[in-house]
PDB file of C-alpha atoms in Angstrom:
ATOM      1  CA  SER A   1    -129.968 -25.080-178.301  1.00 51.00           C
ATOM      2  CA  PRO A   2    -126.757 -23.060-178.177  1.00 56.00           C
ATOM      3  CA  THR A   3    -128.760 -19.756-178.093  1.00 52.00           C
ATOM      4  CA  GLY A   4    -130.940 -20.954-175.318  1.00 52.00           C
ATOM      5  CA  GLU A   5    -127.941 -22.123-173.289  1.00 57.00           C
ATOM      6  CA  ARG A   6    -126.266 -18.708-173.721  1.00 59.00           C
ATOM      7  CA  CYS A   7    -129.433 -17.008-172.517  1.00 55.00           C
ATOM      8  CA  ARG A   8    -129.641 -19.228-169.468  1.00 62.00           C
ATOM      9  CA  THR A   9    -125.960 -18.524-168.710  1.00 65.00           C
ATOM     10  CA  VAL A  10    -126.566 -14.737-168.925  1.00 60.00           C
ATOM     11  CA  LEU A  11    -129.713 -14.910-166.766  1.00 66.00           C
ATOM     12  CA  ARG A  12    -128.251 -17.290-164.138  1.00 74.00           C
ATOM     13  CA  PRO A  13    -126.666 -14.542-162.022  1.00 75.00           C
ATOM     14  CA  MET A  14    -129.893 -12.549-162.064  1.00 73.00           C
ATOM     15  CA  THR A  15    -131.827 -15.639-160.945  1.00 76.00           C
ATOM     16  CA  ALA A  16    -129.354 -16.143-158.148  1.00 80.00           C
ATOM     17  CA  LEU A  17    -129.634 -12.461-157.090  1.00 79.00           C
ATOM     18  CA  ARG A  18    -133.433 -12.712-157.150  1.00 80.00           C
ATOM     19  CA  GLY A  19    -133.337 -15.806-154.974  1.00 82.00           C
ATOM     20  CA  ALA A  20    -130.867 -14.166-152.541  1.00 84.00           C
ATOM     21  CA  LEU A  21    -133.084 -11.048-152.214  1.00 84.00           C
ATOM     22  CA  GLY A  22    -136.109 -13.318-151.619  1.00 84.00           C
ATOM     23  CA  ARG A  23    -134.316 -15.187-148.795  1.00 86.00           C
ATOM     24  CA  ARG A  24    -133.177 -11.880-147.282  1.00 85.00           C
ATOM     25  CA  ILE A  25    -136.722 -10.555-147.281  1.00 85.00           C
ATOM     26  CA  GLU A  26    -138.021 -13.763-145.666  1.00 85.00           C
ATOM     27  CA  LYS A  27    -135.351 -13.581-142.955  1.00 83.00           C
ATOM     28  CA  ALA A  28    -136.000  -9.863-142.207  1.00 80.00           C
ATOM     29  CA  MET A  29    -139.835  -9.842-142.090  1.00 82.00           C
ATOM     30  CA  THR A  30    -142.841 -11.752-141.000  1.00 83.00           C
ATOM     31  CA  GLU A  31    -144.367 -14.250-143.392  1.00 86.00           C
ATOM     32  CA  GLU A  32    -147.194 -12.005-144.612  1.00 85.00           C
ATOM     33  CA  ASP A  33    -144.993  -8.879-144.957  1.00 84.00           C
ATOM     34  CA  ALA A  34    -142.324 -10.869-146.735  1.00 86.00           C
ATOM     35  CA  ALA A  35    -144.845 -12.247-149.252  1.00 87.00           C
ATOM     36  CA  LEU A  36    -146.107  -8.741-150.073  1.00 86.00           C
ATOM     37  CA  LEU A  37    -142.574  -7.198-150.383  1.00 85.00           C
ATOM     38  CA  LYS A  38    -141.345 -10.109-152.555  1.00 86.00           C
ATOM     39  CA  ALA A  39    -144.326  -9.459-154.898  1.00 84.00           C
ATOM     40  CA  LEU A  40    -143.558  -5.735-155.005  1.00 82.00           C
ATOM     41  CA  LEU A  41    -139.807  -5.897-155.308  1.00 81.00           C
ATOM     42  CA  ILE A  42    -138.801  -9.044-157.182  1.00 79.00           C
ATOM     43  CA  ALA A  43    -142.094 -10.075-158.892  1.00 77.00           C
ATOM     44  CA  ASP A  44    -142.481 -13.214-156.730  1.00 81.00           C
ATOM     45  CA  ARG A  45    -146.167 -13.675-155.970  1.00 83.00           C
ATOM     46  CA  SER A  46    -146.007 -17.327-155.098  1.00 84.00           C
ATOM     47  CA  ASP A  47    -146.409 -16.754-151.334  1.00 86.00           C
ATOM     48  CA  LEU A  48    -149.341 -14.314-151.521  1.00 86.00           C
ATOM     49  CA  SER A  49    -152.423 -15.600-149.749  1.00 86.00           C
ATOM     50  CA  ASP A  50    -155.654 -16.128-151.726  1.00 87.00           C
ATOM     51  CA  SER A  51    -157.488 -13.823-149.269  1.00 87.00           C
ATOM     52  CA  LEU A  52    -155.048 -10.975-149.943  1.00 84.00           C
ATOM     53  CA  LYS A  53    -155.341 -11.416-153.720  1.00 84.00           C
ATOM     54  CA  ARG A  54    -159.163 -11.466-153.446  1.00 84.00           C
ATOM     55  CA  ASP A  55    -159.261  -8.291-151.299  1.00 82.00           C
ATOM     56  CA  PHE A  56    -157.037  -6.416-153.793  1.00 81.00           C
ATOM     57  CA  LYS A  57    -159.229  -7.621-156.698  1.00 77.00           C
ATOM     58  CA  THR A  58    -162.335  -6.412-154.878  1.00 77.00           C
ATOM     59  CA  PHE A  59    -160.920  -2.928-154.598  1.00 75.00           C
ATOM     60  CA  GLY A  60    -159.798  -2.976-158.204  1.00 72.00           C
ATOM     61  CA  VAL A  61    -156.051  -2.724-157.402  1.00 75.00           C
ATOM     62  CA  SER A  62    -154.825  -6.223-158.051  1.00 76.00           C
ATOM     63  CA  HIS A  63    -152.538  -4.823-160.718  1.00 72.00           C
ATOM     64  CA  LEU A  64    -150.475  -3.161-157.998  1.00 76.00           C
ATOM     65  CA  LEU A  65    -149.384  -6.598-156.713  1.00 76.00           C
ATOM     66  CA  ALA A  66    -147.556  -7.163-159.977  1.00 73.00           C
ATOM     67  CA  VAL A  67    -144.205  -5.484-160.479  1.00 74.00           C
ATOM     68  CA  SER A  68    -144.959  -2.698-162.989  1.00 74.00           C
ATOM     69  CA  GLY A  69    -143.621   0.542-164.376  1.00 77.00           C
ATOM     70  CA  MET A  70    -144.848   2.287-161.245  1.00 77.00           C
ATOM     71  CA  HIS A  71    -142.622   0.180-159.037  1.00 80.00           C
ATOM     72  CA  LEU A  72    -139.603   0.787-161.305  1.00 86.00           C
ATOM     73  CA  SER A  73    -140.251   4.565-161.337  1.00 85.00           C
ATOM     74  CA  ILE A  74    -140.342   4.691-157.536  1.00 83.00           C
ATOM     75  CA  LEU A  75    -137.076   2.727-157.223  1.00 86.00           C
ATOM     76  CA  ILE A  76    -135.391   4.989-159.840  1.00 90.00           C
ATOM     77  CA  LEU A  77    -136.469   8.090-157.952  1.00 86.00           C
ATOM     78  CA  MET A  78    -135.041   6.628-154.783  1.00 86.00           C
ATOM     79  CA  CYS A  79    -131.727   5.808-156.505  1.00 89.00           C
ATOM     80  CA  GLU A  80    -131.651   9.240-158.092  1.00 91.00           C
ATOM     81  CA  PHE A  81    -132.117  10.884-154.733  1.00 88.00           C
ATOM     82  CA  ILE A  82    -129.278   8.850-153.152  1.00 89.00           C
ATOM     83  CA  LEU A  83    -126.845   9.446-156.006  1.00 91.00           C
ATOM     84  CA  ARG A  84    -127.647  13.135-156.035  1.00 91.00           C
ATOM     85  CA  ARG A  85    -127.009  13.314-152.303  1.00 91.00           C
ATOM     86  CA  LEU A  86    -123.656  11.634-152.915  1.00 92.00           C
ATOM     87  CA  ARG A  87    -122.922  14.394-155.469  1.00 92.00           C
ATOM     88  CA  VAL A  88    -122.442  11.904-158.305  1.00 92.00           C
ATOM     89  CA  PRO A  89    -122.117  13.901-161.635  1.00 92.00           C
ATOM     90  CA  LEU A  90    -125.214  13.960-163.788  1.00 91.00           C
ATOM     91  CA  ARG A  91    -123.819  11.831-166.693  1.00 92.00           C
ATOM     92  CA  VAL A  92    -122.320   9.215-164.389  1.00 94.00           C
ATOM     93  CA  ARG A  93    -125.560   9.188-162.415  1.00 94.00           C
ATOM     94  CA  SER A  94    -127.550   8.637-165.619  1.00 94.00           C
ATOM     95  CA  LEU A  95    -125.268   5.707-166.651  1.00 95.00           C
ATOM     96  CA  LEU A  96    -125.546   4.065-163.248  1.00 95.00           C
ATOM     97  CA  LEU A  97    -129.365   4.426-163.388  1.00 94.00           C
ATOM     98  CA  ILE A  98    -129.452   2.850-166.884  1.00 94.00           C
ATOM     99  CA  LEU A  99    -127.534  -0.059-165.490  1.00 94.00           C
ATOM    100  CA  PHE A 100    -129.995  -0.353-162.612  1.00 92.00           C
ATOM    101  CA  VAL A 101    -132.932  -0.265-165.013  1.00 92.00           C
ATOM    102  CA  LEU A 102    -131.434  -3.085-167.116  1.00 91.00           C
ATOM    103  CA  LEU A 103    -130.710  -5.139-163.979  1.00 88.00           C
ATOM    104  CA  PHE A 104    -134.240  -4.632-162.644  1.00 87.00           C
ATOM    105  CA  MET A 105    -135.815  -5.506-166.025  1.00 87.00           C
ATOM    106  CA  THR A 106    -133.751  -8.709-166.125  1.00 85.00           C
ATOM    107  CA  MET A 107    -134.509  -9.686-162.558  1.00 82.00           C
ATOM    108  CA  CYS A 108    -138.212  -9.234-163.131  1.00 81.00           C
ATOM    109  CA  GLY A 109    -138.220 -11.413-166.245  1.00 79.00           C
ATOM    110  CA  PHE A 110    -138.796  -8.601-168.733  1.00 82.00           C
ATOM    111  CA  THR A 111    -142.538  -8.213-168.027  1.00 82.00           C
ATOM    112  CA  VAL A 112    -144.283  -5.960-170.497  1.00 83.00           C
ATOM    113  CA  SER A 113    -145.048  -3.092-168.060  1.00 83.00           C
ATOM    114  CA  VAL A 114    -141.499  -3.078-166.634  1.00 86.00           C
ATOM    115  CA  VAL A 115    -139.959  -3.215-170.151  1.00 89.00           C
ATOM    116  CA  ARG A 116    -142.191  -0.342-171.275  1.00 88.00           C
ATOM    117  CA  GLU A 117    -141.236   1.825-168.345  1.00 87.00           C
ATOM    118  CA  GLY A 118    -137.585   0.707-168.594  1.00 91.00           C
ATOM    119  CA  ILE A 119    -137.288   1.807-172.196  1.00 92.00           C
ATOM    120  CA  MET A 120    -138.894   5.076-171.418  1.00 91.00           C
ATOM    121  CA  CYS A 121    -136.537   5.692-168.499  1.00 91.00           C
ATOM    122  CA  ILE A 122    -133.469   4.732-170.536  1.00 93.00           C
ATOM    123  CA  LEU A 123    -134.466   7.201-173.282  1.00 91.00           C
ATOM    124  CA  LEU A 124    -134.912   9.924-170.737  1.00 90.00           C
ATOM    125  CA  LEU A 125    -131.581   9.122-169.103  1.00 92.00           C
ATOM    126  CA  LEU A 126    -129.871   9.039-172.489  1.00 92.00           C
ATOM    127  CA  SER A 127    -131.266  12.451-173.253  1.00 91.00           C
ATOM    128  CA  ARG A 128    -129.664  13.760-170.083  1.00 89.00           C
ATOM    129  CA  ILE A 129    -126.357  12.310-171.137  1.00 90.00           C
ATOM    130  CA  VAL A 130    -126.441  14.006-174.544  1.00 88.00           C
ATOM    131  CA  ASP A 131    -128.017  17.119-173.046  1.00 84.00           C
ATOM    132  CA  GLU A 132    -131.253  16.957-175.099  1.00 83.00           C
ATOM    133  CA  LYS A 133    -134.809  17.485-173.833  1.00 83.00           C
ATOM    134  CA  ALA A 134    -136.797  14.289-173.638  1.00 81.00           C
ATOM    135  CA  ASP A 135    -140.461  13.984-174.784  1.00 87.00           C
ATOM    136  CA  THR A 136    -142.541  11.516-172.751  1.00 88.00           C
ATOM    137  CA  LEU A 137    -145.114  10.884-175.532  1.00 89.00           C
ATOM    138  CA  THR A 138    -142.295  10.161-178.053  1.00 90.00           C
ATOM    139  CA  SER A 139    -140.622   7.878-175.478  1.00 91.00           C
ATOM    140  CA  LEU A 140    -143.903   6.018-174.911  1.00 91.00           C
ATOM    141  CA  PHE A 141    -144.440   5.359-178.619  1.00 92.00           C
ATOM    142  CA  CYS A 142    -140.774   4.320-179.064  1.00 92.00           C
ATOM    143  CA  ALA A 143    -141.076   1.901-176.159  1.00 92.00           C
ATOM    144  CA  GLY A 144    -144.364   0.507-177.516  1.00 91.00           C
ATOM    145  CA  GLY A 145    -142.970   0.210-181.004  1.00 92.00           C
ATOM    146  CA  LEU A 146    -139.830  -1.565-179.876  1.00 91.00           C
ATOM    147  CA  ILE A 147    -141.844  -4.065-177.756  1.00 90.00           C
ATOM    148  CA  VAL A 148    -144.116  -4.785-180.724  1.00 91.00           C
ATOM    149  CA  LEU A 149    -141.116  -5.107-183.074  1.00 91.00           C
ATOM    150  CA  ILE A 150    -139.578  -7.740-180.804  1.00 88.00           C
ATOM    151  CA  SER A 151    -142.854  -9.434-179.958  1.00 87.00           C
ATOM    152  CA  PRO A 152    -145.600  -8.635-182.509  1.00 88.00           C
ATOM    153  CA  TYR A 153    -148.223 -10.601-180.593  1.00 86.00           C
ATOM    154  CA  SER A 154    -147.906  -8.153-177.646  1.00 85.00           C
ATOM    155  CA  VAL A 155    -150.587  -5.943-179.242  1.00 86.00           C
ATOM    156  CA  LEU A 156    -153.026  -8.753-178.364  1.00 85.00           C
ATOM    157  CA  ARG A 157    -151.961  -9.057-174.780  1.00 85.00           C
ATOM    158  CA  CYS A 158    -153.968  -7.327-172.052  1.00 81.00           C
ATOM    159  CA  SER A 159    -150.890  -6.467-170.017  1.00 80.00           C
ATOM    160  CA  PHE A 160    -149.340  -4.506-172.847  1.00 86.00           C
ATOM    161  CA  LEU A 161    -152.477  -2.644-173.741  1.00 85.00           C
ATOM    162  CA  LEU A 162    -153.256  -1.725-170.134  1.00 83.00           C
ATOM    163  CA  SER A 163    -149.710  -0.525-169.478  1.00 85.00           C
ATOM    164  CA  PHE A 164    -149.511   1.479-172.722  1.00 88.00           C
ATOM    165  CA  PHE A 165    -152.913   3.184-172.545  1.00 88.00           C
ATOM    166  CA  ALA A 166    -152.712   3.896-168.827  1.00 85.00           C
ATOM    167  CA  THR A 167    -149.380   5.663-169.415  1.00 89.00           C
ATOM    168  CA  LEU A 168    -150.895   7.449-172.502  1.00 89.00           C
ATOM    169  CA  GLY A 169    -153.792   8.688-170.302  1.00 87.00           C
ATOM    170  CA  ILE A 170    -151.388  10.073-167.650  1.00 86.00           C
ATOM    171  CA  ILE A 171    -149.336  11.822-170.324  1.00 88.00           C
ATOM    172  CA  VAL A 172    -152.356  13.332-171.959  1.00 86.00           C
ATOM    173  CA  TYR A 173    -153.591  14.618-168.592  1.00 82.00           C
ATOM    174  CA  SER A 174    -150.116  16.012-167.652  1.00 81.00           C
ATOM    175  CA  ARG A 175    -149.696  17.724-171.008  1.00 78.00           C
ATOM    176  CA  PHE A 176    -153.098  19.240-171.650  1.00 75.00           C
ATOM    177  CA  PHE A 177    -154.924  19.525-168.352  1.00 68.00           C
ATOM    178  CA  SER A 178    -152.486  20.010-165.489  1.00 63.00           C
ATOM    179  CA  LYS A 179    -151.773  23.620-164.477  1.00 62.00           C
ATOM    180  CA  LYS A 180    -148.550  25.149-163.477  1.00 59.00           C
ATOM    181  CA  LYS A 181    -147.956  25.094-159.716  1.00 57.00           C
ATOM    182  CA  LYS A 182    -148.302  28.306-157.754  1.00 61.00           C
ATOM    183  CA  LYS A 183    -146.931  29.050-154.317  1.00 64.00           C
ATOM    184  CA  GLN A 184    -149.162  27.345-151.710  1.00 60.00           C
ATOM    185  CA  SER A 185    -149.297  26.839-147.982  1.00 63.00           C
ATOM    186  CA  LYS A 186    -148.330  23.407-146.701  1.00 64.00           C
ATOM    187  CA  ILE A 187    -151.912  22.388-146.096  1.00 67.00           C
ATOM    188  CA  SER A 188    -153.024  23.550-149.548  1.00 68.00           C
ATOM    189  CA  ALA A 189    -150.044  21.737-151.111  1.00 63.00           C
ATOM    190  CA  VAL A 190    -151.090  18.480-149.466  1.00 61.00           C
ATOM    191  CA  PHE A 191    -154.654  18.807-150.722  1.00 63.00           C
ATOM    192  CA  SER A 192    -153.394  19.785-154.167  1.00 68.00           C
ATOM    193  CA  TYR A 193    -151.087  16.727-154.229  1.00 63.00           C
ATOM    194  CA  VAL A 194    -153.877  14.375-153.264  1.00 65.00           C
ATOM    195  CA  GLY A 195    -156.247  15.887-155.822  1.00 69.00           C
ATOM    196  CA  THR A 196    -153.640  15.727-158.598  1.00 73.00           C
ATOM    197  CA  SER A 197    -152.927  12.073-157.726  1.00 70.00           C
ATOM    198  CA  LEU A 198    -156.646  11.274-157.893  1.00 71.00           C
ATOM    199  CA  LEU A 199    -156.944  12.998-161.266  1.00 76.00           C
ATOM    200  CA  ILE A 200    -153.848  11.170-162.647  1.00 77.00           C
ATOM    201  CA  SER A 201    -155.242   7.858-161.464  1.00 75.00           C
ATOM    202  CA  LEU A 202    -158.683   8.688-162.967  1.00 76.00           C
ATOM    203  CA  SER A 203    -157.116   9.645-166.316  1.00 81.00           C
ATOM    204  CA  ALA A 204    -155.290   6.285-166.424  1.00 79.00           C
ATOM    205  CA  GLN A 205    -158.491   4.429-165.472  1.00 76.00           C
ATOM    206  CA  ILE A 206    -160.473   6.255-168.145  1.00 80.00           C
ATOM    207  CA  ALA A 207    -157.828   5.425-170.754  1.00 81.00           C
ATOM    208  CA  VAL A 208    -157.948   1.691-169.999  1.00 79.00           C
ATOM    209  CA  LEU A 209    -161.742   1.530-169.529  1.00 77.00           C
ATOM    210  CA  PRO A 210    -162.476   0.051-172.991  1.00 79.00           C
ATOM    211  CA  ILE A 211    -159.643  -2.489-172.579  1.00 78.00           C
ATOM    212  CA  ALA A 212    -160.655  -3.523-169.094  1.00 72.00           C
ATOM    213  CA  GLY A 213    -164.240  -3.844-170.187  1.00 71.00           C
ATOM    214  CA  GLY A 214    -163.289  -5.903-173.239  1.00 75.00           C
ATOM    215  CA  PHE A 215    -161.001  -8.287-171.444  1.00 72.00           C
ATOM    216  CA  TYR A 216    -162.678  -8.577-168.084  1.00 66.00           C
ATOM    217  CA  GLY A 217    -166.258  -7.483-168.751  1.00 67.00           C
ATOM    218  CA  SER A 218    -166.267  -5.218-165.684  1.00 64.00           C
ATOM    219  CA  PHE A 219    -164.793  -2.041-164.173  1.00 66.00           C
ATOM    220  CA  SER A 220    -164.383  -1.073-160.524  1.00 68.00           C
ATOM    221  CA  ILE A 221    -165.713   2.410-159.729  1.00 70.00           C
ATOM    222  CA  THR A 222    -163.533   2.477-156.578  1.00 71.00           C
ATOM    223  CA  ALA A 223    -160.338   1.789-158.545  1.00 72.00           C
ATOM    224  CA  PRO A 224    -159.176   5.437-159.020  1.00 71.00           C
ATOM    225  CA  ILE A 225    -159.376   6.290-155.320  1.00 76.00           C
ATOM    226  CA  ALA A 226    -158.055   2.885-154.164  1.00 78.00           C
ATOM    227  CA  THR A 227    -155.251   3.030-156.624  1.00 76.00           C
ATOM    228  CA  THR A 228    -154.169   6.418-155.385  1.00 75.00           C
ATOM    229  CA  VAL A 229    -154.279   5.315-151.680  1.00 79.00           C
ATOM    230  CA  PHE A 230    -152.543   2.009-152.248  1.00 81.00           C
ATOM    231  CA  SER A 231    -149.963   3.580-154.595  1.00 78.00           C
ATOM    232  CA  LEU A 232    -148.870   6.006-151.852  1.00 79.00           C
ATOM    233  CA  LEU A 233    -148.673   3.147-149.349  1.00 82.00           C
ATOM    234  CA  PHE A 234    -146.684   0.988-151.698  1.00 81.00           C
ATOM    235  CA  ALA A 235    -144.346   3.910-152.486  1.00 80.00           C
ATOM    236  CA  CYS A 236    -143.622   4.208-148.751  1.00 82.00           C
ATOM    237  CA  ILE A 237    -142.934   0.487-148.588  1.00 81.00           C
ATOM    238  CA  LEU A 238    -140.579   0.517-151.506  1.00 80.00           C
ATOM    239  CA  TYR A 239    -138.773   3.631-150.254  1.00 79.00           C
ATOM    240  CA  THR A 240    -138.156   2.120-146.826  1.00 80.00           C
ATOM    241  CA  ALA A 241    -137.617  -1.530-147.899  1.00 79.00           C
ATOM    242  CA  PRO A 242    -133.828  -1.193-148.650  1.00 76.00           C
ATOM    243  CA  ALA A 243    -133.169   0.261-145.196  1.00 74.00           C
ATOM    244  CA  ALA A 244    -135.301  -2.491-143.557  1.00 75.00           C
ATOM    245  CA  LEU A 245    -133.291  -5.185-145.311  1.00 75.00           C
ATOM    246  CA  ILE A 246    -129.944  -3.674-144.618  1.00 72.00           C
ATOM    247  CA  PHE A 247    -130.530  -3.023-140.913  1.00 68.00           C
ATOM    248  CA  ALA A 248    -132.595  -6.099-140.185  1.00 67.00           C
ATOM    249  CA  ASP A 249    -129.681  -7.819-138.399  1.00 66.00           C
ATOM    250  CA  VAL A 250    -128.874  -4.800-136.144  1.00 61.00           C
ATOM    251  CA  PRO A 251    -130.271  -5.892-132.733  1.00 59.00           C
ATOM    252  CA  PHE A 252    -131.904  -2.601-131.599  1.00 52.00           C
ATOM    253  CA  LEU A 253    -133.264  -1.871-135.100  1.00 51.00           C
ATOM    254  CA  SER A 254    -134.485  -5.299-136.149  1.00 52.00           C
ATOM    255  CA  ASP A 255    -137.900  -4.992-134.428  1.00 55.00           C
ATOM    256  CA  PHE A 256    -138.460  -1.529-135.919  1.00 51.00           C
ATOM    257  CA  THR A 257    -137.509  -2.503-139.476  1.00 51.00           C
ATOM    258  CA  SER A 258    -139.595  -5.667-139.465  1.00 53.00           C
TER     259      SER A 258
END
């Protein structure tokens, strides 16, 4: 149909970009590392081994292998840091980040979790442009309402429910249970960060417990700790991946980046 043809025309550059990034990752890294990074960065899980998927499922963190709102948040924070270092003005920075969010959502095929996080990030960035304070809870319900408005059957999909309620659990914890930070020593700050990360992960797991039980009939008791540990590792991977891809062809850096 004409509409379908127009959509394919719009998405064709994104498909080409996704393919180019995939080939670059394969060229820069070993087969196993490339398979993992493609899953985390461009939502391509086709090369992941069955054993790796099984191991992640055993630990209750298989959801981390799918590009989600967490991955988008990490990439946005990285881009925000770079643009701030370059002294890009706040409003221009926000507009550039909105374009990045739209690009990433398109490249990942508009998966529910990425769209949810993307809409929330766009609302936050728009609030910075108009100099208004953003509310995460309002942003979450706006994102959820917009997704359901466009695709009503999303309310029956496990991915939407898990993404929505996990985020809701984190917001509820941050709003009602987290305490204001006081001055701490470096060692205390590290322990505080790890403890807070575990509590945030636990709050998300508790929020999705009825959904996970209903859809899968089981719940991993190791999931909160494993999710925290693997999230930190994946954050390091995503933060360093751009440099690894950029400098992979530099002779004395290629072994290090790979």
